Amino acid sequence: MRELENIVDEVVATDVLVIGGGLAGCFAAIAARGRGADVVVMEKADVRRSGDATFGIDHVGLRHDDPRISPVSPKEAARKLRENPFVDQRIPYEEVLAETYDRVMDLERMGCKVRRADGSFIRTPGISPATVLMMSVDQKKNLAQELGRLKVKVHNRTMMTDLLTYGGRVAGALGLNTRTGRFILFRAKAVVLATGKATRLYPNHQAPLGGFVVQGSSPACCGDGHAAAFRAGARLVNMEFSRYTLTPKNPAWWSSKGSMLHSKPPGLPEPLVDSRGRLLAELVQEEKGIDMLGTGGLYRKVWEMLKDGQGPLFYDMTSWPEENQKLITLGNVCERPIVLRYLRESGIDYRTHRVETSSLIHRCLELGVSGVKIDGQCRTSLPGLYAAGDIAGGTFFSALSGAITWGHRAGRFAAEYAACSELLPVDPGAVAEGRERVFRLLEGTGNLHWQELEKTIQLLLEDYVGAARNEPRMRRGRELLREVREKLLPQLKAANYHELMRSLEVGNILDVAEMHLLSALTRRETRFPGIRHYRIDYPHPDEENWRGKIVSLWREGEDIRIEILPPDQT
C-alpha cells in the first residue's frame, strides 16, 4: 500500500464501485446500498445533472399483468423479444420487464411525478401502447438526493481512466478528478459500469461546437466504459450497428422530436413529408414493400433522397388532433423544458407550421444492441464486472426503462458478489502505467488539440464506414485508423485538466471506432431495416449464414480477438 500511495493521490476502498452516475448508475448504487454494501459512485460530471436524463426523460415503457396499468404484459413483451433470433434466450425477460414498474414506483417515491392524482397514467401511444408520460423533469435531482439519504459516497467530476484487473478478475479502477488533477485508485470487490451509450463517433454537421450544444444524447457519454471494458478484456457485441436520427433545420426544435414520435396518433407513420406534402412512409411502402416500413426503412429513404439532392423534407403535425399536439408540448415540459422557450423565441409553432429537417446524423451505436455483453444478472465476461444501462449490449431493452431496471439488477447482484468476495491485490506497475498514460498528455511535447483529433476520427469513420459500407473502403479505413493511433494519438497535448479529460475521451473514441469498424467489416450482410448496418456489397440479409449470429470481440494483450457466435454462447 505504501508503494501505491507514492503513485496515486488517494486510495478509496469499497464493496461496490459504480462508474457513472446517470439513471442506471444511481439505481445500481441505491440497490447495492439497500443490500448493505458500502458503495462509491464515480461520476465524470455531477450526479445531480448527468447522463441522458440531465434535463429529464419524458416517457417510459411499462409492462404489467394489470391491464389498468399497461395493455402489454411482461409475458407478452418477453415473447416478442424472444422472437428476435439475436436475443440471448437465457435472459429472464419476463422477470426483467416486470421489474420496470417497481422501479418507476421507486422514482415516484423519490418525488418524480408519474401518475395523475387519481393514480392513472398519461399514455403516449405513438410508438408503443405500453408507453406512458413521465411527469417530472427532476429525475436526476431526486436520485442524487436519494444517494445522499442512503449515505452513498459520490466522487463527482471524476473520470474513470482505466479498469484494474488481477488474475482475470476486476479489482477496481483508476480515476482522475478533472478539476483538481488528483489521481485516485478505487479498490472494489465488484464494479458496475454505467457510463451510457457511445456517442461522438461521427460528425454532427448540424450542431454548433461539433455536437456539444444540440444533441439528443449526452455528449459526455462517449464510450469511456466501452473502451475501458475492452482494454480490460471483457467481451463486447454488435458493435457494427448504428443509430441514426433525423435533425430539424432549426436545432432549437431538436428535443421536441422524441416527444413528437411518442405523441403521434396510433397507427400513423412518422409525419415526415417531401416538398409536395407526400408522406415518405407511403413512398417507402410503394417502392420497398411493407418490410421496409418503420423508422429503419424510412431513414433509408431519407438517406437516399438527401444523397441524391432531393428535398427539402419536413415534419408535418398540422393535421394531428389537438390532443396529440398537446402531448408534444407536455412531453417537452417533462424533458428539456428550455426547448419550449427556444420554440417561442424562434417563432416555431408545430401546430400550424411544418418544421424543415436538415440531415441524418449518427447519434450513437445502437441502444440495447451494441455494447458490453451481459447476462440476466448483468454480469460481463470479466468476473466481478457488471454493466447496466445503455452500455449493455445484446439486451434489446434500453433507454429509461432499461436503465432503471438493469441498473437496479446490476446493483443487487454486484452486492451479492461483493458479500462473498475480498478486495483483490492491485499491481503497482499497472497503476503507475495508468498514471503515466494520463499525465503524459499534460507533460508531453505534442501540439495536437483534442478537437482536431476527434474531428479527424469522425470524418474518417464518415468517409470509410458511414451509412453505406463496403469492404475496400473499410479496409482502407482500418489502415488509416492505425495511422491515427500510431502517428497522431501520441501528438495529443492538453493545456489543463479539462482538456486532459477531453483528450482521454478522444482516446476512448478511437478505441470504440476501431471496434465499430472491425465489427462492420466482419458482418458480411445487411442486417435490420434501414441503415443500421447497410453493406452495399452485401445488400441483403444472409439468413443462411448470419441469422442469429453475433459478432463478439475482446482484447488479449495487444491483439483483438473476434468470434461469430449465437447470442447464447457469447
Coordinates of N, CA and C in Angstrom, one line a residue, residues 125-282:
P125 N -49.2 6.9 -27.0 CA -49.2 5.6 -27.7 C -48.6 5.7 -29.1
G126 N -47.8 6.7 -29.4 CA -47.3 6.9 -30.7 C -46.4 5.8 -31.2
I127 N -45.6 5.2 -30.4 CA -44.7 4.1 -30.8 C -45.1 2.8 -30.2
S128 N -45.5 2.8 -28.9 CA -45.9 1.5 -28.2 C -47.1 1.8 -27.3
P129 N -48.1 1.0 -27.2 CA -49.2 1.2 -26.3 C -48.8 1.1 -24.8
A130 N -47.5 0.5 -24.6 CA -47.0 0.4 -23.2 C -46.4 1.7 -22.7
T131 N -46.3 2.7 -23.5 CA -45.5 3.9 -23.2 C -46.4 4.9 -22.4
V132 N -45.9 5.4 -21.3 CA -46.6 6.5 -20.5 C -45.7 7.6 -20.3
L133 N -46.3 8.8 -20.0 CA -45.5 10.0 -19.8 C -44.9 10.1 -18.4
M134 N -43.7 10.5 -18.3 CA -43.1 10.8 -17.0 C -43.3 12.3 -16.7
M135 N -44.1 12.6 -15.7 CA -44.5 14.0 -15.5 C -43.5 14.7 -14.5
S136 N -42.2 14.5 -14.7 CA -41.2 15.2 -13.9 C -39.9 15.4 -14.7
V137 N -39.3 16.5 -14.5 CA -38.1 16.8 -15.2 C -36.9 16.6 -14.3
D138 N -37.2 16.3 -13.0 CA -36.1 16.3 -12.0 C -35.7 14.9 -11.5
Q139 N -35.7 13.9 -12.5 CA -35.3 12.6 -12.1 C -33.9 12.6 -11.4
K140 N -33.0 13.2 -12.1 CA -31.6 13.2 -11.6 C -31.4 13.9 -10.2
K141 N -32.1 15.0 -10.1 CA -32.0 15.8 -8.8 C -32.5 14.9 -7.7
N142 N -33.7 14.2 -7.9 CA -34.2 13.4 -6.8 C -33.4 12.2 -6.6
L143 N -32.8 11.6 -7.6 CA -31.9 10.4 -7.4 C -30.7 10.8 -6.6
A144 N -30.1 12.0 -6.9 CA -29.0 12.5 -6.2 C -29.3 12.7 -4.7
Q145 N -30.5 13.2 -4.4 CA -30.9 13.3 -3.0 C -31.1 12.0 -2.3
E146 N -31.5 11.0 -3.1 CA -31.7 9.6 -2.5 C -30.3 9.0 -2.2
L147 N -29.3 9.3 -3.1 CA -28.0 8.8 -2.8 C -27.4 9.4 -1.5
G148 N -27.7 10.7 -1.3 CA -27.3 11.4 -0.1 C -28.0 10.8 1.1
R149 N -29.3 10.5 1.0 CA -30.0 10.0 2.1 C -29.5 8.6 2.5
L150 N -29.1 7.8 1.6 CA -28.5 6.5 1.8 C -27.0 6.5 2.2
K151 N -26.5 7.7 2.2 CA -25.0 7.9 2.5 C -24.1 7.1 1.5
V152 N -24.5 7.2 0.3 CA -23.6 6.7 -0.8 C -22.5 7.7 -1.0
K153 N -21.3 7.3 -1.1 CA -20.2 8.2 -1.3 C -20.0 8.5 -2.8
V154 N -20.1 9.8 -3.1 CA -20.0 10.2 -4.5 C -18.8 11.0 -4.8
H155 N -18.1 10.6 -5.9 CA -16.9 11.4 -6.3 C -17.3 12.0 -7.7
N156 N -17.8 13.3 -7.6 CA -18.2 14.0 -8.8 C -17.0 14.5 -9.5
R157 N -17.1 14.9 -10.7 CA -16.0 15.5 -11.5 C -14.8 14.5 -11.6
T158 N -15.1 13.2 -11.5 CA -14.0 12.3 -11.5 C -14.2 11.3 -12.7
M159 N -13.3 11.3 -13.6 CA -13.4 10.4 -14.8 C -12.6 9.1 -14.6
M160 N -13.3 8.0 -14.9 CA -12.6 6.7 -14.9 C -11.7 6.6 -16.1
T161 N -10.4 6.3 -15.8 CA -9.4 6.3 -16.9 C -9.1 4.9 -17.2
D162 N -9.2 3.9 -16.3 CA -8.9 2.5 -16.6 C -9.6 1.6 -15.6
L163 N -9.9 0.4 -16.0 CA -10.3 -0.7 -15.0 C -9.0 -1.4 -14.7
L164 N -9.0 -1.9 -13.4 CA -7.8 -2.7 -13.0 C -8.3 -4.2 -12.8
T165 N -7.4 -5.1 -13.2 CA -7.7 -6.5 -13.0 C -6.6 -7.2 -12.3
Y166 N -6.9 -8.3 -11.7 CA -5.9 -9.2 -11.1 C -6.4 -10.6 -11.2
G167 N -5.5 -11.4 -11.8 CA -5.9 -12.8 -12.0 C -7.1 -13.1 -12.8
G168 N -7.4 -12.2 -13.8 CA -8.6 -12.4 -14.6 C -9.9 -11.9 -14.0
R169 N -9.8 -11.2 -12.9 CA -11.0 -10.6 -12.2 C -10.8 -9.1 -12.1
V170 N -11.9 -8.4 -12.0 CA -11.8 -6.9 -11.8 C -11.4 -6.6 -10.4
A171 N -10.5 -5.7 -10.2 CA -10.0 -5.3 -8.9 C -10.3 -3.9 -8.5
G172 N -10.8 -3.1 -9.5 CA -11.1 -1.7 -9.2 C -10.9 -0.8 -10.4
A173 N -10.6 0.4 -10.2 CA -10.5 1.3 -11.3 C -9.6 2.5 -10.9
L174 N -9.1 3.2 -11.9 CA -8.4 4.5 -11.7 C -9.2 5.6 -12.1
G175 N -9.1 6.7 -11.4 CA -9.9 7.9 -11.7 C -9.1 9.2 -11.6
L176 N -9.6 10.2 -12.4 CA -8.9 11.5 -12.5 C -10.0 12.6 -12.1
N177 N -9.7 13.3 -11.1 CA -10.5 14.5 -10.8 C -10.2 15.6 -11.8
T178 N -11.2 15.9 -12.6 CA -11.0 16.8 -13.8 C -10.9 18.3 -13.4
R179 N -11.1 18.6 -12.1 CA -11.0 19.9 -11.6 C -9.6 20.1 -10.9
T180 N -9.2 19.1 -10.1 CA -8.0 19.3 -9.3 C -6.8 18.5 -9.8
G181 N -7.1 17.5 -10.7 CA -6.0 16.7 -11.2 C -5.6 15.6 -10.3
R182 N -6.3 15.4 -9.2 CA -6.0 14.3 -8.2 C -6.2 13.0 -8.9
F183 N -5.2 12.1 -8.8 CA -5.3 10.8 -9.4 C -5.7 9.8 -8.3
I184 N -6.8 9.0 -8.5 CA -7.4 8.2 -7.4 C -7.4 6.8 -7.8
L185 N -7.0 5.9 -6.9 CA -7.2 4.5 -7.0 C -8.4 4.0 -6.2
F186 N -9.3 3.4 -7.0 CA -10.5 2.9 -6.4 C -10.4 1.4 -6.3
R187 N -10.3 0.8 -5.1 CA -10.3 -0.7 -5.0 C -11.7 -1.1 -4.6
A188 N -12.2 -2.2 -5.3 CA -13.6 -2.6 -5.1 C -13.7 -4.1 -5.3
K189 N -14.6 -4.7 -4.5 CA -14.9 -6.1 -4.7 C -15.7 -6.4 -5.9
A190 N -16.5 -5.5 -6.3 CA -17.3 -5.6 -7.6 C -17.4 -4.2 -8.2
V191 N -17.5 -4.1 -9.5 CA -17.6 -2.9 -10.2 C -18.8 -2.9 -11.2
V192 N -19.6 -1.8 -11.2 CA -20.7 -1.7 -12.1 C -20.4 -0.6 -13.1
L193 N -20.3 -1.0 -14.4 CA -20.1 0.0 -15.4 C -21.5 0.6 -15.9
A194 N -21.7 1.9 -15.7 CA -22.9 2.5 -16.2 C -22.6 3.8 -16.8
T195 N -21.8 3.8 -17.8 CA -21.3 5.0 -18.4 C -22.0 5.5 -19.7
G196 N -23.2 4.8 -20.0 CA -24.0 5.3 -21.0 C -23.6 4.8 -22.4
K197 N -24.2 5.4 -23.4 CA -24.0 4.9 -24.8 C -22.7 5.5 -25.4
A198 N -22.4 5.1 -26.6 CA -21.2 5.6 -27.3 C -21.6 6.6 -28.4
T199 N -21.4 7.9 -28.0 CA -21.7 8.9 -29.0 C -20.4 9.5 -29.5
R200 N -20.5 10.5 -30.4 CA -19.4 11.3 -30.9 C -18.5 10.5 -31.8
L201 N -19.0 9.4 -32.4 CA -18.2 8.7 -33.4 C -18.2 9.3 -34.7
Y202 N -19.3 10.0 -35.1 CA -19.4 10.6 -36.4 C -19.6 12.1 -36.2
P203 N -19.3 12.9 -37.3 CA -19.5 14.3 -37.1 C -21.0 14.7 -37.1
N204 N -21.3 15.7 -36.4 CA -22.7 16.3 -36.3 C -22.6 17.6 -37.0
H205 N -22.8 17.6 -38.3 CA -22.6 18.8 -39.1 C -23.6 19.9 -38.8
Q206 N -24.7 19.5 -38.2 CA -25.8 20.5 -38.0 C -25.6 21.3 -36.7
A207 N -25.0 20.6 -35.7 CA -24.9 21.3 -34.4 C -23.6 22.1 -34.2
P208 N -23.7 23.2 -33.5 CA -22.5 24.0 -33.2 C -21.6 23.3 -32.3
L209 N -20.3 23.7 -32.3 CA -19.3 23.1 -31.4 C -19.3 21.6 -31.5
G210 N -19.5 21.1 -32.8 CA -19.3 19.6 -33.0 C -20.3 18.8 -32.3
G211 N -21.4 19.3 -31.9 CA -22.4 18.5 -31.2 C -22.6 18.6 -29.8
F212 N -21.8 19.5 -29.1 CA -21.8 19.6 -27.7 C -23.1 20.4 -27.2
V213 N -23.6 21.3 -28.1 CA -24.7 22.1 -27.6 C -26.1 21.5 -28.0
V214 N -26.2 21.0 -29.2 CA -27.5 20.5 -29.7 C -27.3 19.0 -30.0
Q215 N -27.8 18.2 -29.1 CA -27.6 16.7 -29.4 C -28.6 16.0 -28.6
G216 N -29.1 14.9 -29.2 CA -30.2 14.2 -28.5 C -29.7 13.3 -27.3
S217 N -28.4 13.1 -27.3 CA -27.8 12.3 -26.2 C -26.7 13.1 -25.5
S218 N -26.4 12.8 -24.3 CA -25.3 13.5 -23.6 C -24.0 13.2 -24.3
P219 N -23.3 14.3 -24.7 CA -22.0 14.1 -25.4 C -20.9 13.6 -24.4
A220 N -21.2 13.7 -23.1 CA -20.2 13.1 -22.2 C -20.2 11.6 -22.2
C221 N -21.3 11.0 -22.7 CA -21.4 9.6 -22.9 C -20.7 9.2 -24.2
C222 N -19.4 9.0 -24.2 CA -18.7 8.9 -25.5 C -17.9 7.6 -25.6
G223 N -18.4 6.6 -24.8 CA -17.7 5.3 -24.9 C -16.6 5.0 -23.9
D224 N -16.5 5.8 -22.9 CA -15.5 5.6 -21.9 C -15.5 4.2 -21.3
G225 N -16.7 3.7 -21.0 CA -16.9 2.4 -20.4 C -16.6 1.3 -21.4
H226 N -17.1 1.5 -22.6 CA -16.9 0.5 -23.7 C -15.4 0.3 -23.9
A227 N -14.6 1.4 -24.0 CA -13.2 1.3 -24.2 C -12.5 0.7 -23.0
A228 N -12.8 1.1 -21.8 CA -12.2 0.5 -20.6 C -12.4 -1.0 -20.5
A229 N -13.7 -1.4 -20.7 CA -14.0 -2.8 -20.7 C -13.2 -3.6 -21.7
F230 N -13.1 -3.0 -22.9 CA -12.4 -3.6 -24.0 C -10.9 -3.8 -23.6
R231 N -10.3 -2.8 -23.1 CA -8.9 -2.8 -22.7 C -8.7 -3.8 -21.6
A232 N -9.7 -4.0 -20.7 CA -9.6 -5.0 -19.6 C -9.8 -6.4 -20.0
G233 N -10.3 -6.6 -21.2 CA -10.5 -8.0 -21.7 C -12.0 -8.5 -21.7
A234 N -12.9 -7.6 -21.4 CA -14.4 -8.0 -21.4 C -14.8 -8.1 -22.9
R235 N -15.8 -8.9 -23.1 CA -16.4 -9.1 -24.4 C -17.4 -8.0 -24.7
L236 N -17.3 -7.5 -26.0 CA -18.3 -6.6 -26.5 C -19.0 -7.2 -27.7
V237 N -20.3 -6.8 -28.0 CA -21.0 -7.5 -29.0 C -21.7 -6.4 -29.9
N238 N -22.0 -6.8 -31.1 CA -22.8 -6.0 -32.1 C -22.3 -4.6 -32.2
M239 N -21.0 -4.4 -32.2 CA -20.5 -3.0 -32.3 C -20.6 -2.4 -33.7
E240 N -21.1 -3.2 -34.7 CA -21.3 -2.7 -36.0 C -22.5 -1.8 -36.2
F241 N -23.5 -2.0 -35.3 CA -24.8 -1.4 -35.6 C -24.9 0.1 -35.1
S242 N -25.5 0.9 -35.9 CA -25.6 2.3 -35.7 C -27.0 2.8 -35.5
R243 N -27.2 3.9 -34.8 CA -28.5 4.5 -34.6 C -28.4 5.9 -35.2
Y244 N -29.1 6.1 -36.3 CA -29.2 7.4 -37.0 C -30.5 8.1 -36.5
T245 N -30.4 9.4 -36.6 CA -31.6 10.2 -36.3 C -31.7 11.4 -37.3
L246 N -32.8 11.9 -37.5 CA -33.0 13.0 -38.5 C -33.1 14.3 -37.7
T247 N -32.3 15.3 -38.1 CA -32.2 16.5 -37.3 C -33.0 17.6 -38.0
P248 N -33.8 18.4 -37.2 CA -34.5 19.5 -37.7 C -33.5 20.6 -38.2
K249 N -34.0 21.4 -39.1 CA -33.2 22.5 -39.6 C -32.8 23.5 -38.5
N250 N -33.8 23.8 -37.7 CA -33.6 24.7 -36.6 C -33.3 23.8 -35.4
P251 N -32.0 23.9 -34.9 CA -31.7 23.0 -33.8 C -32.4 23.2 -32.5
A252 N -33.1 24.4 -32.4 CA -33.9 24.6 -31.2 C -35.0 23.6 -31.0
W253 N -35.4 23.0 -32.2 CA -36.6 22.1 -32.1 C -36.1 20.6 -31.8
W254 N -34.8 20.4 -31.8 CA -34.3 19.0 -31.7 C -35.0 18.2 -30.7
S255 N -35.0 18.7 -29.5 CA -35.5 17.9 -28.3 C -37.0 17.6 -28.4
S256 N -37.7 18.4 -29.3 CA -39.2 18.1 -29.4 C -39.4 16.9 -30.2
K257 N -38.4 16.4 -31.0 CA -38.7 15.3 -31.9 C -39.1 14.0 -31.2
G258 N -38.4 13.7 -30.1 CA -38.7 12.5 -29.3 C -40.1 12.6 -28.8
S259 N -40.5 13.7 -28.2 CA -41.9 13.9 -27.7 C -42.9 13.8 -28.8
M260 N -42.5 14.2 -30.0 CA -43.4 14.1 -31.2 C -43.7 12.7 -31.6
L261 N -42.6 11.9 -31.6 CA -42.8 10.5 -32.0 C -43.7 9.7 -31.1
H262 N -43.5 10.0 -29.8 CA -44.3 9.3 -28.8 C -45.8 9.8 -28.7
S263 N -46.0 11.0 -29.3 CA -47.3 11.6 -29.2 C -48.2 11.5 -30.4
K264 N -47.6 10.9 -31.5 CA -48.4 10.8 -32.7 C -49.6 9.9 -32.5
P265 N -50.6 10.1 -33.3 CA -51.8 9.3 -33.2 C -51.5 7.8 -33.5
P266 N -52.1 6.9 -32.8 CA -51.7 5.4 -33.0 C -52.0 5.0 -34.5
G267 N -51.1 4.2 -35.0 CA -51.3 3.7 -36.4 C -50.8 4.6 -37.5
L268 N -50.5 5.9 -37.1 CA -49.9 6.8 -38.2 C -48.4 6.6 -38.2
P269 N -47.8 6.8 -39.4 CA -46.3 6.7 -39.5 C -45.7 8.0 -39.0
E270 N -44.4 8.0 -39.0 CA -43.7 9.2 -38.6 C -44.1 10.3 -39.7
P271 N -44.5 11.5 -39.2 CA -45.1 12.5 -40.1 C -44.0 13.3 -40.9
L272 N -43.2 12.6 -41.7 CA -42.2 13.1 -42.5 C -42.7 13.2 -43.9
V273 N -42.6 14.4 -44.5 CA -43.2 14.6 -45.8 C -42.2 15.3 -46.7
D274 N -42.3 15.1 -48.1 CA -41.5 15.8 -49.0 C -42.0 17.2 -49.3
S275 N -41.4 17.9 -50.3 CA -41.8 19.2 -50.6 C -43.2 19.3 -51.1
R276 N -43.7 18.2 -51.7 CA -45.1 18.2 -52.2 C -46.1 17.7 -51.2
G277 N -45.6 17.5 -49.9 CA -46.6 17.1 -48.9 C -46.9 15.6 -48.8
R278 N -46.1 14.8 -49.6 CA -46.3 13.4 -49.6 C -45.6 12.7 -48.4
L279 N -46.3 11.8 -47.7 CA -45.7 11.1 -46.6 C -44.6 10.2 -47.2
L280 N -43.4 10.3 -46.6 CA -42.3 9.4 -47.0 C -42.6 8.0 -46.7
A281 N -43.3 7.7 -45.6 CA -43.7 6.3 -45.3 C -44.5 5.7 -46.4
E282 N -45.4 6.4 -47.0 CA -46.1 5.9 -48.1 C -45.3 5.6 -49.3

